[in-house]
Short mmCIF file of N, CA, C and O in Angstrom, two decimals:
data_model
loop_
_atom_site.label_atom_id
_atom_site.label_comp_id
_atom_site.label_asym_id
_atom_site.label_seq_id
_atom_site.Cartn_x
_atom_site.Cartn_y
_atom_site.Cartn_z
N UNK F 143 0.69 -1.04 0.19
CA UNK F 143 0.00 0.28 0.25
C UNK F 143 0.89 1.12 0.21
O UNK F 143 0.41 2.31 -0.80
N UNK F 144 1.64 1.48 0.53
CA UNK F 144 2.64 2.10 0.95
C UNK F 144 3.94 2.77 -0.24
O UNK F 144 3.15 3.73 -1.29
N UNK F 145 3.72 1.82 -1.22
CA UNK F 145 4.19 1.55 -2.48
C UNK F 145 3.41 2.35 -3.72
O UNK F 145 3.49 3.53 -3.98
N UNK F 146 2.31 2.03 -3.44
CA UNK F 146 0.86 2.78 -3.86
C UNK F 146 0.60 3.86 -4.39
O UNK F 146 0.07 4.60 -5.23
N UNK F 147 0.53 4.05 -2.90
CA UNK F 147 0.24 5.26 -2.51
C UNK F 147 1.34 6.65 -3.16
O UNK F 147 1.69 8.18 -3.74
N UNK F 148 2.38 6.08 -3.04
CA UNK F 148 3.68 6.89 -3.37
C UNK F 148 3.80 7.38 -5.22
O UNK F 148 4.03 8.28 -5.51
N UNK F 149 2.96 5.66 -5.50
CA UNK F 149 3.42 5.98 -6.77
C UNK F 149 2.05 7.18 -7.74
O UNK F 149 1.96 7.60 -8.56
N UNK F 150 0.39 7.04 -6.60
CA UNK F 150 -0.12 7.71 -6.82
C UNK F 150 -0.44 9.12 -6.83
O UNK F 150 -0.52 9.82 -7.34
N UNK F 151 0.94 9.63 -5.96
CA UNK F 151 1.17 10.79 -5.57
C UNK F 151 1.74 11.58 -6.68
O UNK F 151 2.34 12.22 -6.85
N UNK F 152 2.64 10.47 -7.15
CA UNK F 152 3.84 11.02 -7.88
C UNK F 152 3.02 11.39 -9.72
O UNK F 152 3.31 12.28 -10.20
N UNK F 153 2.10 10.35 -9.34
CA UNK F 153 0.63 10.57 -10.80
C UNK F 153 -0.13 11.70 -10.31
O UNK F 153 -0.36 12.48 -11.78
N UNK F 154 -0.19 12.46 -9.58
CA UNK F 154 -1.26 13.52 -9.71
C UNK F 154 -0.18 14.42 -9.39
O UNK F 154 -0.47 15.62 -9.91
N UNK F 155 0.86 14.62 -8.94
CA UNK F 155 2.31 15.79 -8.92
C UNK F 155 2.67 15.99 -10.15
O UNK F 155 3.61 17.03 -10.26
N UNK F 156 3.80 14.47 -10.83
CA UNK F 156 5.09 14.57 -11.77
C UNK F 156 4.31 15.07 -12.82
O UNK F 156 4.28 14.05 -13.75
N UNK F 157 4.95 15.62 -13.58
CA UNK F 157 5.03 15.83 -15.05
C UNK F 157 5.56 14.88 -15.64
O UNK F 157 5.14 14.32 -17.09
N UNK F 158 6.74 13.69 -15.22
CA UNK F 158 7.47 13.01 -15.96
C UNK F 158 6.30 12.00 -15.77
O UNK F 158 7.28 10.94 -16.03
N UNK F 159 6.37 10.89 -15.01
CA UNK F 159 5.27 10.41 -14.25
C UNK F 159 4.25 10.18 -15.35
O UNK F 159 4.38 9.84 -16.16
N UNK F 160 4.87 8.57 -15.50
CA UNK F 160 4.62 7.12 -16.06
C UNK F 160 4.57 6.22 -14.92
O UNK F 160 5.56 6.31 -13.91
N UNK F 161 3.44 5.01 -15.13
CA UNK F 161 4.17 4.01 -14.28
C UNK F 161 5.01 2.94 -14.65
O UNK F 161 5.80 3.15 -13.73
N UNK F 162 5.29 3.44 -16.00
CA UNK F 162 7.10 2.58 -16.31
C UNK F 162 8.10 3.31 -15.57
O UNK F 162 9.02 2.82 -15.27
N UNK F 163 8.07 4.37 -15.46
CA UNK F 163 9.61 5.16 -15.27
C UNK F 163 9.10 5.71 -13.75
O UNK F 163 10.06 5.21 -13.03
N UNK F 164 8.07 5.14 -13.21
CA UNK F 164 7.77 5.88 -11.50
C UNK F 164 7.93 4.28 -11.08
O UNK F 164 9.51 4.63 -9.81
N UNK F 165 7.36 3.21 -11.69
CA UNK F 165 7.78 2.39 -10.04
C UNK F 165 8.55 1.68 -10.08
O UNK F 165 9.17 1.59 -8.55
N UNK F 166 9.65 1.51 -10.86
CA UNK F 166 11.09 1.32 -10.59
C UNK F 166 11.76 2.27 -9.49
O UNK F 166 12.37 1.67 -8.31
N UNK F 167 11.76 3.38 -9.60
CA UNK F 167 12.69 4.57 -8.84
C UNK F 167 11.61 4.28 -7.17
O UNK F 167 12.39 4.37 -6.35
N UNK F 168 10.62 4.21 -6.95
CA UNK F 168 9.41 4.17 -6.26
C UNK F 168 9.69 2.78 -5.30
O UNK F 168 10.33 2.91 -4.10
N UNK F 169 9.88 1.55 -5.96
CA UNK F 169 10.47 0.70 -5.33
C UNK F 169 11.41 0.24 -4.71
O UNK F 169 11.72 -0.83 -3.89
N UNK F 170 12.75 1.19 -5.27
CA UNK F 170 13.87 1.39 -4.70
C UNK F 170 14.05 1.52 -3.65
O UNK F 170 14.69 1.28 -2.72
N UNK F 171 13.37 2.56 -3.07
CA UNK F 171 13.58 3.32 -2.12
C UNK F 171 12.92 2.00 -0.48
O UNK F 171 11.40 1.75 -0.90
N UNK F 172 13.44 2.14 0.50
CA UNK F 172 12.54 1.44 1.62
C UNK F 172 11.27 1.81 2.00
O UNK F 172 11.51 3.67 1.72
N UNK F 173 10.56 0.63 2.48
CA UNK F 173 9.02 1.21 2.90
C UNK F 173 9.05 2.16 3.46
O UNK F 173 8.27 3.27 4.13
N UNK F 174 10.51 1.99 4.59
CA UNK F 174 10.26 2.92 5.93
C UNK F 174 10.86 4.36 5.61
O UNK F 174 10.21 5.53 6.03
N UNK F 175 12.04 4.34 4.64
CA UNK F 175 11.84 5.54 3.79
C UNK F 175 10.64 6.28 3.26
O UNK F 175 10.57 7.63 3.33
N UNK F 176 10.09 5.71 2.63
CA UNK F 176 8.54 5.75 2.14
C UNK F 176 7.36 6.56 2.94
O UNK F 176 6.68 7.86 3.00
N UNK F 177 7.32 6.20 4.18
CA UNK F 177 6.72 6.95 5.71
C UNK F 177 6.54 7.50 5.49
O UNK F 177 6.03 9.01 5.94
N UNK F 178 7.75 7.70 6.22
CA UNK F 178 9.02 9.56 6.02
C UNK F 178 8.59 10.29 5.07
O UNK F 178 8.09 11.51 5.21
N UNK F 179 8.53 10.09 4.17
CA UNK F 179 8.03 11.21 2.95
C UNK F 179 7.21 11.62 2.79
O UNK F 179 6.60 12.75 2.66
N UNK F 180 5.60 10.85 3.42
CA UNK F 180 4.11 10.86 2.78
C UNK F 180 4.17 11.27 4.37
O UNK F 180 3.31 12.34 4.41
N UNK F 181 4.88 11.11 5.07
CA UNK F 181 4.66 12.08 6.24
C UNK F 181 4.61 13.52 6.01
O UNK F 181 3.89 14.34 6.45
N UNK F 182 5.45 13.81 6.08
CA UNK F 182 6.00 15.27 4.97
C UNK F 182 5.41 16.04 3.97
O UNK F 182 5.81 17.12 3.46
N UNK F 183 4.83 14.96 3.13
CA UNK F 183 4.34 15.15 2.01
C UNK F 183 5.07 15.53 0.70
O UNK F 183 5.18 16.57 0.08
N UNK F 184 6.10 14.64 0.43
CA UNK F 184 7.36 14.57 -0.04
C UNK F 184 7.16 13.74 -1.31
O UNK F 184 6.32 12.89 -1.43
N UNK F 185 7.39 14.18 -2.78
CA UNK F 185 7.11 13.03 -3.12
C UNK F 185 8.24 12.78 -4.07
O UNK F 185 9.22 13.45 -4.50
N UNK F 186 8.28 11.61 -5.07
CA UNK F 186 9.30 11.22 -6.17
C UNK F 186 8.48 11.20 -6.94
O UNK F 186 7.48 10.78 -7.97
N UNK F 187 9.52 12.39 -7.68
CA UNK F 187 9.52 12.23 -9.84
C UNK F 187 10.52 11.74 -10.66
O UNK F 187 11.25 12.58 -10.50
N UNK F 188 10.27 10.47 -11.70
CA UNK F 188 11.55 10.46 -12.60
C UNK F 188 11.15 11.74 -12.96
O UNK F 188 10.36 12.91 -13.58
N UNK F 189 12.50 12.44 -13.87
CA UNK F 189 12.46 13.44 -14.69
C UNK F 189 13.91 13.72 -15.75
O UNK F 189 14.57 13.01 -15.23
N UNK F 190 13.51 12.56 -16.82
CA UNK F 190 14.09 12.60 -17.85
C UNK F 190 14.96 13.71 -18.42
O UNK F 190 15.74 13.58 -19.73
N UNK F 191 14.58 15.19 -18.16
CA UNK F 191 15.19 16.28 -18.40
C UNK F 191 16.71 16.48 -17.67
O UNK F 191 17.83 17.38 -17.67
N UNK F 192 17.29 15.36 -16.43
CA UNK F 192 18.08 15.65 -15.58
C UNK F 192 19.36 14.80 -16.18
O UNK F 192 18.45 14.12 -17.20
N UNK F 193 20.49 14.81 -16.35
CA UNK F 193 21.16 14.29 -17.63
C UNK F 193 22.01 13.14 -16.93
O UNK F 193 22.12 12.87 -15.17
N UNK F 194 22.54 12.18 -17.69
CA UNK F 194 23.02 11.03 -16.70
C UNK F 194 23.84 11.35 -16.17
O UNK F 194 25.13 10.63 -15.54
N UNK F 195 24.67 12.73 -15.98
CA UNK F 195 26.40 12.99 -15.08
C UNK F 195 25.85 13.51 -13.60
O UNK F 195 25.83 13.04 -13.28
N UNK F 196 24.09 13.94 -13.90
CA UNK F 196 23.51 14.60 -12.44
C UNK F 196 22.24 14.24 -12.63
O UNK F 196 21.21 14.65 -13.01
N UNK F 197 22.20 13.08 -12.26
CA UNK F 197 20.63 12.15 -12.36
C UNK F 197 19.55 12.41 -10.81
O UNK F 197 19.09 11.74 -11.33
N UNK F 198 20.35 12.94 -10.19
CA UNK F 198 19.74 12.47 -8.95
C UNK F 198 19.30 14.20 -7.82
O UNK F 198 20.38 14.86 -7.78
N UNK F 199 17.99 14.89 -7.48
CA UNK F 199 17.93 16.15 -7.28
C UNK F 199 17.21 15.81 -5.96
O UNK F 199 16.07 15.19 -6.27
N UNK F 200 16.94 16.68 -5.29
CA UNK F 200 16.63 16.85 -3.82
C UNK F 200 15.88 18.59 -4.44
O UNK F 200 16.82 19.27 -4.31
N UNK F 201 14.91 18.79 -4.42
CA UNK F 201 13.86 19.75 -4.99
C UNK F 201 13.50 20.30 -3.30
O UNK F 201 12.59 20.18 -3.41
N UNK F 202 14.47 20.75 -2.58
CA UNK F 202 13.99 20.71 -1.38
C UNK F 202 12.52 21.74 -1.03
O UNK F 202 12.20 22.21 -0.24
N UNK F 203 12.15 23.55 -1.90
CA UNK F 203 11.85 24.05 -1.99
C UNK F 203 9.82 23.96 -1.81
O UNK F 203 9.02 23.66 -1.80
N UNK F 204 10.44 22.53 -2.97
CA UNK F 204 8.95 22.02 -3.82
C UNK F 204 8.56 20.18 -2.98
O UNK F 204 7.88 19.46 -3.02
N UNK F 205 9.80 20.18 -1.48
CA UNK F 205 9.64 18.79 -1.51
C UNK F 205 9.03 17.27 -2.44
O UNK F 205 8.75 16.57 -2.02
N UNK F 206 10.27 17.73 -2.83
CA UNK F 206 10.81 16.29 -4.44
C UNK F 206 11.91 15.67 -4.34
O UNK F 206 12.68 16.79 -4.73
N UNK F 207 11.85 14.49 -4.56
CA UNK F 207 13.35 13.97 -5.30
C UNK F 207 12.59 13.41 -6.59
O UNK F 207 11.88 12.90 -7.05
N UNK F 208 13.91 13.66 -7.28
CA UNK F 208 13.84 13.40 -8.90
C UNK F 208 14.99 12.78 -8.94
O UNK F 208 15.99 13.23 -8.93
N UNK F 209 14.67 12.02 -10.00
CA UNK F 209 15.67 11.34 -10.40
C UNK F 209 15.00 10.43 -12.30
O UNK F 209 14.66 11.03 -12.89
N UNK F 210 16.76 10.79 -12.99
CA UNK F 210 16.43 9.87 -14.49
C UNK F 210 15.92 9.09 -14.52
O UNK F 210 17.19 8.29 -14.20
N UNK F 211 14.80 8.38 -15.23
CA UNK F 211 14.65 6.80 -15.49
C UNK F 211 15.59 6.12 -16.14
O UNK F 211 15.37 5.22 -15.96
N UNK F 212 16.04 7.30 -17.08
CA UNK F 212 16.93 6.28 -18.26
C UNK F 212 18.86 6.63 -17.95
O UNK F 212 18.81 5.72 -18.66
N UNK F 213 18.99 7.39 -17.05
CA UNK F 213 19.93 6.53 -16.32
C UNK F 213 20.56 5.76 -15.66
O UNK F 213 19.89 5.45 -14.53
N UNK F 214 21.51 4.51 -16.05
CA UNK F 214 22.25 3.80 -15.48
C UNK F 214 22.09 4.16 -13.46
O UNK F 214 23.17 4.49 -13.67
N UNK F 215 21.40 2.83 -12.83
CA UNK F 215 21.79 3.57 -11.55
C UNK F 215 20.65 4.77 -10.79
O UNK F 215 21.42 4.65 -9.43
N UNK F 216 20.59 5.73 -11.62
CA UNK F 216 20.31 6.78 -10.78
C UNK F 216 18.83 6.36 -10.00
O UNK F 216 18.71 7.41 -9.22
N UNK F 217 18.16 5.15 -10.07
CA UNK F 217 17.03 4.78 -9.11
C UNK F 217 17.72 4.40 -7.80
O UNK F 217 16.78 5.06 -6.64
N UNK F 218 18.47 3.52 -7.90
CA UNK F 218 19.79 2.98 -6.71
C UNK F 218 19.88 4.45 -6.15
O UNK F 218 19.72 4.63 -4.88
N UNK F 219 20.46 5.37 -6.78
CA UNK F 219 21.04 6.47 -6.37
C UNK F 219 20.12 7.26 -5.34
O UNK F 219 20.46 8.13 -3.99
N UNK F 220 19.04 7.53 -5.74
CA UNK F 220 17.91 8.00 -5.29
C UNK F 220 17.37 7.83 -4.50
O UNK F 220 17.15 8.31 -3.44
N UNK F 221 17.25 6.65 -4.01
CA UNK F 221 17.07 5.83 -3.46
C UNK F 221 17.96 5.67 -1.72
O UNK F 221 17.30 5.93 -0.64
N UNK F 222 19.03 5.67 -2.32
CA UNK F 222 20.12 5.49 -1.28
C UNK F 222 20.19 7.26 -0.75
O UNK F 222 20.04 6.96 0.73
N UNK F 223 19.86 8.16 -1.34
CA UNK F 223 19.93 9.08 -0.67
C UNK F 223 18.57 9.53 -0.50
O UNK F 223 18.61 9.95 0.94
N UNK F 224 17.45 9.27 -0.53
CA UNK F 224 16.34 9.71 0.64
C UNK F 224 16.37 8.59 1.44
O UNK F 224 16.30 8.96 3.04
N UNK F 225 17.05 7.42 1.31
CA UNK F 225 17.36 6.86 2.87
C UNK F 225 17.81 7.06 4.11
O UNK F 225 18.17 7.57 5.17
N UNK F 226 18.94 8.20 3.00
CA UNK F 226 20.52 8.66 3.91
C UNK F 226 19.20 9.75 5.11
O UNK F 226 19.62 10.13 5.83
N UNK F 227 18.85 10.79 3.97
CA UNK F 227 18.29 11.62 4.71
C UNK F 227 16.86 11.47 5.78
O UNK F 227 16.93 12.14 6.62
N UNK F 228 16.15 10.35 5.01
CA UNK F 228 15.49 10.09 6.51
C UNK F 228 15.77 9.34 7.42
O UNK F 228 14.44 9.87 8.30
N UNK F 229 16.86 9.03 7.55
CA UNK F 229 17.77 8.10 9.16
C UNK F 229 17.98 9.48 9.57
O UNK F 229 17.12 9.50 11.25
N UNK F 230 18.10 10.26 9.11
CA UNK F 230 18.95 11.64 9.31
C UNK F 230 17.70 12.21 9.67
O UNK F 230 17.87 13.56 10.78
N UNK F 231 16.51 12.56 9.34
CA UNK F 231 15.74 13.70 10.07
C UNK F 231 15.85 15.50 8.74
O UNK F 231 15.60 16.19 9.63
N UNK F 232 16.51 15.14 8.08
CA UNK F 232 17.35 16.51 7.75
C UNK F 232 16.41 16.51 6.09
O UNK F 232 17.01 15.95 5.09
N UNK F 233 16.06 17.99 5.94
CA UNK F 233 15.93 17.60 4.24
C UNK F 233 15.91 19.02 4.16
O UNK F 233 14.46 20.16 4.31
N UNK F 234 16.62 19.85 3.74
CA UNK F 234 17.43 21.37 3.26
C UNK F 234 16.66 21.72 2.95
O UNK F 234 16.10 20.56 1.70
N UNK F 235 16.70 23.12 2.22
CA UNK F 235 15.46 24.07 2.10
C UNK F 235 15.53 24.32 0.67
O UNK F 235 15.23 24.24 -0.37
N UNK F 236 16.99 24.17 0.59
CA UNK F 236 18.00 24.49 -0.94
C UNK F 236 17.87 23.29 -1.89
O UNK F 236 17.81 22.29 -1.00
N UNK F 237 18.07 23.18 -3.00
CA UNK F 237 18.71 21.82 -3.70
C UNK F 237 19.78 21.63 -3.98
O UNK F 237 19.98 22.59 -3.76
N UNK F 238 19.48 20.59 -3.54
CA UNK F 238 20.97 19.63 -3.38
C UNK F 238 20.74 18.53 -5.21
O UNK F 238 20.21 17.94 -5.39
N UNK F 239 22.07 18.27 -5.48
CA UNK F 239 22.30 17.84 -6.73
C UNK F 239 23.48 16.69 -6.66
O UNK F 239 23.86 16.82 -6.06
N UNK F 240 23.23 15.50 -7.31
CA UNK F 240 24.09 14.25 -6.57
C UNK F 240 24.62 13.66 -8.59
O UNK F 240 23.80 13.66 -9.57
N UNK F 241 26.01 13.28 -8.46
CA UNK F 241 26.89 13.53 -9.41
C UNK F 241 25.98 11.60 -9.89
O UNK F 241 25.70 10.92 -8.73
N UNK F 242 26.51 10.71 -10.86
CA UNK F 242 25.70 9.12 -11.17
C UNK F 242 26.68 8.78 -9.54
O UNK F 242 26.54 6.97 -9.78
N UNK F 243 27.85 9.36 -9.52
CA UNK F 243 28.62 8.41 -8.66
C UNK F 243 28.57 8.40 -7.43
O UNK F 243 28.75 8.46 -6.08
N UNK F 244 26.82 8.78 -7.18
CA UNK F 244 26.37 9.64 -5.22
C UNK F 244 27.10 10.92 -5.10
O UNK F 244 26.71 11.34 -3.64
N UNK F 245 28.50 11.76 -5.27
CA UNK F 245 28.85 12.52 -4.78
C UNK F 245 27.83 14.02 -5.11
O UNK F 245 27.53 13.72 -5.97
N UNK F 246 27.83 14.73 -3.83
CA UNK F 246 27.31 16.24 -4.07
C UNK F 246 27.54 16.38 -5.54
O UNK F 246 28.76 16.82 -6.05
N UNK F 247 27.34 17.55 -6.60
CA UNK F 247 27.22 17.73 -7.20
C UNK F 247 27.29 19.61 -7.20
O UNK F 247 26.33 19.95 -7.08
N UNK F 248 28.41 20.38 -7.20
CA UNK F 248 28.47 21.61 -6.84
C UNK F 248 28.20 22.76 -8.80
O UNK F 248 28.88 22.31 -9.24
N UNK F 249 27.77 23.51 -8.07
CA UNK F 249 27.52 24.64 -9.10
C UNK F 249 27.30 24.30 -10.47
O UNK F 249 28.29 24.76 -11.84
N UNK F 250 26.49 23.68 -10.57
CA UNK F 250 25.77 22.35 -12.28
C UNK F 250 23.88 23.15 -11.86
O UNK F 250 23.68 23.98 -11.18
N UNK F 251 23.75 23.77 -13.15
CA UNK F 251 22.28 23.83 -13.38
C UNK F 251 21.37 22.75 -13.74
O UNK F 251 21.63 22.20 -14.65
N UNK F 252 20.61 22.52 -12.95
CA UNK F 252 19.60 21.41 -13.14
C UNK F 252 18.17 21.70 -13.40
O UNK F 252 18.02 23.12 -13.07
N UNK F 253 17.02 21.57 -14.38
CA UNK F 253 15.88 22.68 -14.73
C UNK F 253 15.12 22.20 -13.40
O UNK F 253 15.30 21.72 -12.15
N UNK F 254 14.51 23.45 -13.28
CA UNK F 254 13.57 24.06 -12.08
C UNK F 254 11.90 22.78 -12.50
O UNK F 254 11.94 22.23 -13.11
N UNK F 255 11.64 22.69 -10.74
CA UNK F 255 10.93 21.63 -10.97
C UNK F 255 9.70 22.35 -11.26
O UNK F 255 9.47 23.12 -10.24
N UNK F 256 8.74 21.45 -11.87
CA UNK F 256 7.39 22.19 -12.79
C UNK F 256 6.43 21.39 -11.93
O UNK F 256 6.73 20.08 -12.55
N UNK F 257 5.74 21.78 -11.21
CA UNK F 257 4.22 20.26 -10.67
C UNK F 257 3.13 19.89 -11.99
O UNK F 257 3.65 21.34 -12.75
N UNK F 258 2.87 19.02 -12.37
CA UNK F 258 1.80 18.95 -13.07
C UNK F 258 0.80 19.85 -13.07
O UNK F 258 0.06 19.98 -12.35
N UNK F 259 0.55 20.23 -14.04
CA UNK F 259 -0.70 21.35 -14.50
C UNK F 259 -2.20 20.35 -14.13
O UNK F 259 -2.34 19.57 -14.14
N UNK F 260 -2.97 21.41 -13.55
CA UNK F 260 -4.23 20.96 -12.83
C UNK F 260 -4.90 20.95 -14.32
O UNK F 260 -4.75 22.12 -14.92
N UNK F 261 -5.91 19.18 -14.12
CA UNK F 261 -6.75 19.51 -15.05
C UNK F 261 -7.85 20.57 -15.03
O UNK F 261 -8.09 21.16 -13.58
N UNK F 262 -8.18 21.12 -16.06
CA UNK F 262 -8.92 22.06 -16.44
C UNK F 262 -10.98 22.04 -15.26
O UNK F 262 -10.91 20.84 -15.04
N UNK F 263 -10.67 22.76 -14.09
CA UNK F 263 -11.82 22.34 -13.21
C UNK F 263 -11.40 21.45 -12.11
O UNK F 263 -12.54 21.42 -11.78
N UNK F 264 -10.26 20.73 -12.40
CA UNK F 264 -10.05 19.84 -11.43
C UNK F 264 -9.27 20.55 -10.10
O UNK F 264 -9.00 21.90 -10.48
N UNK F 265 -9.14 20.15 -9.19
CA UNK F 265 -8.90 20.53 -8.01
C UNK F 265 -7.73 19.36 -6.93
O UNK F 265 -7.59 18.20 -7.68
N UNK F 266 -6.96 19.50 -6.55
CA UNK F 266 -5.77 18.77 -5.94
C UNK F 266 -6.67 18.16 -4.27
O UNK F 266 -5.99 18.07 -3.63
#
């Protein structure tokens, strides 16, 4: 149920969501970490705009973890970062970017997170 809820939240919020792209990344995250994210209303979003050199991002202001689902190892990388951050209960407000090897990337530019547009007449 925890995995399905995280995937449903991604479907609601993430412009790059598809079941095929989202599910492997969400399923890589330990269930306890997903529960912490759910309590804080944080979301996991696949984002093909991220490049292979910097395939994982924490958008602190938006409360979103994003990864490039096409980059090899990106789902495992974001899962490891989520696990570490939830264990420490540290979620900084700024954007954090990680290189493919898991080290922090500094001085790089990543696309801004933009939530999925609301359907006409719909609400969240």
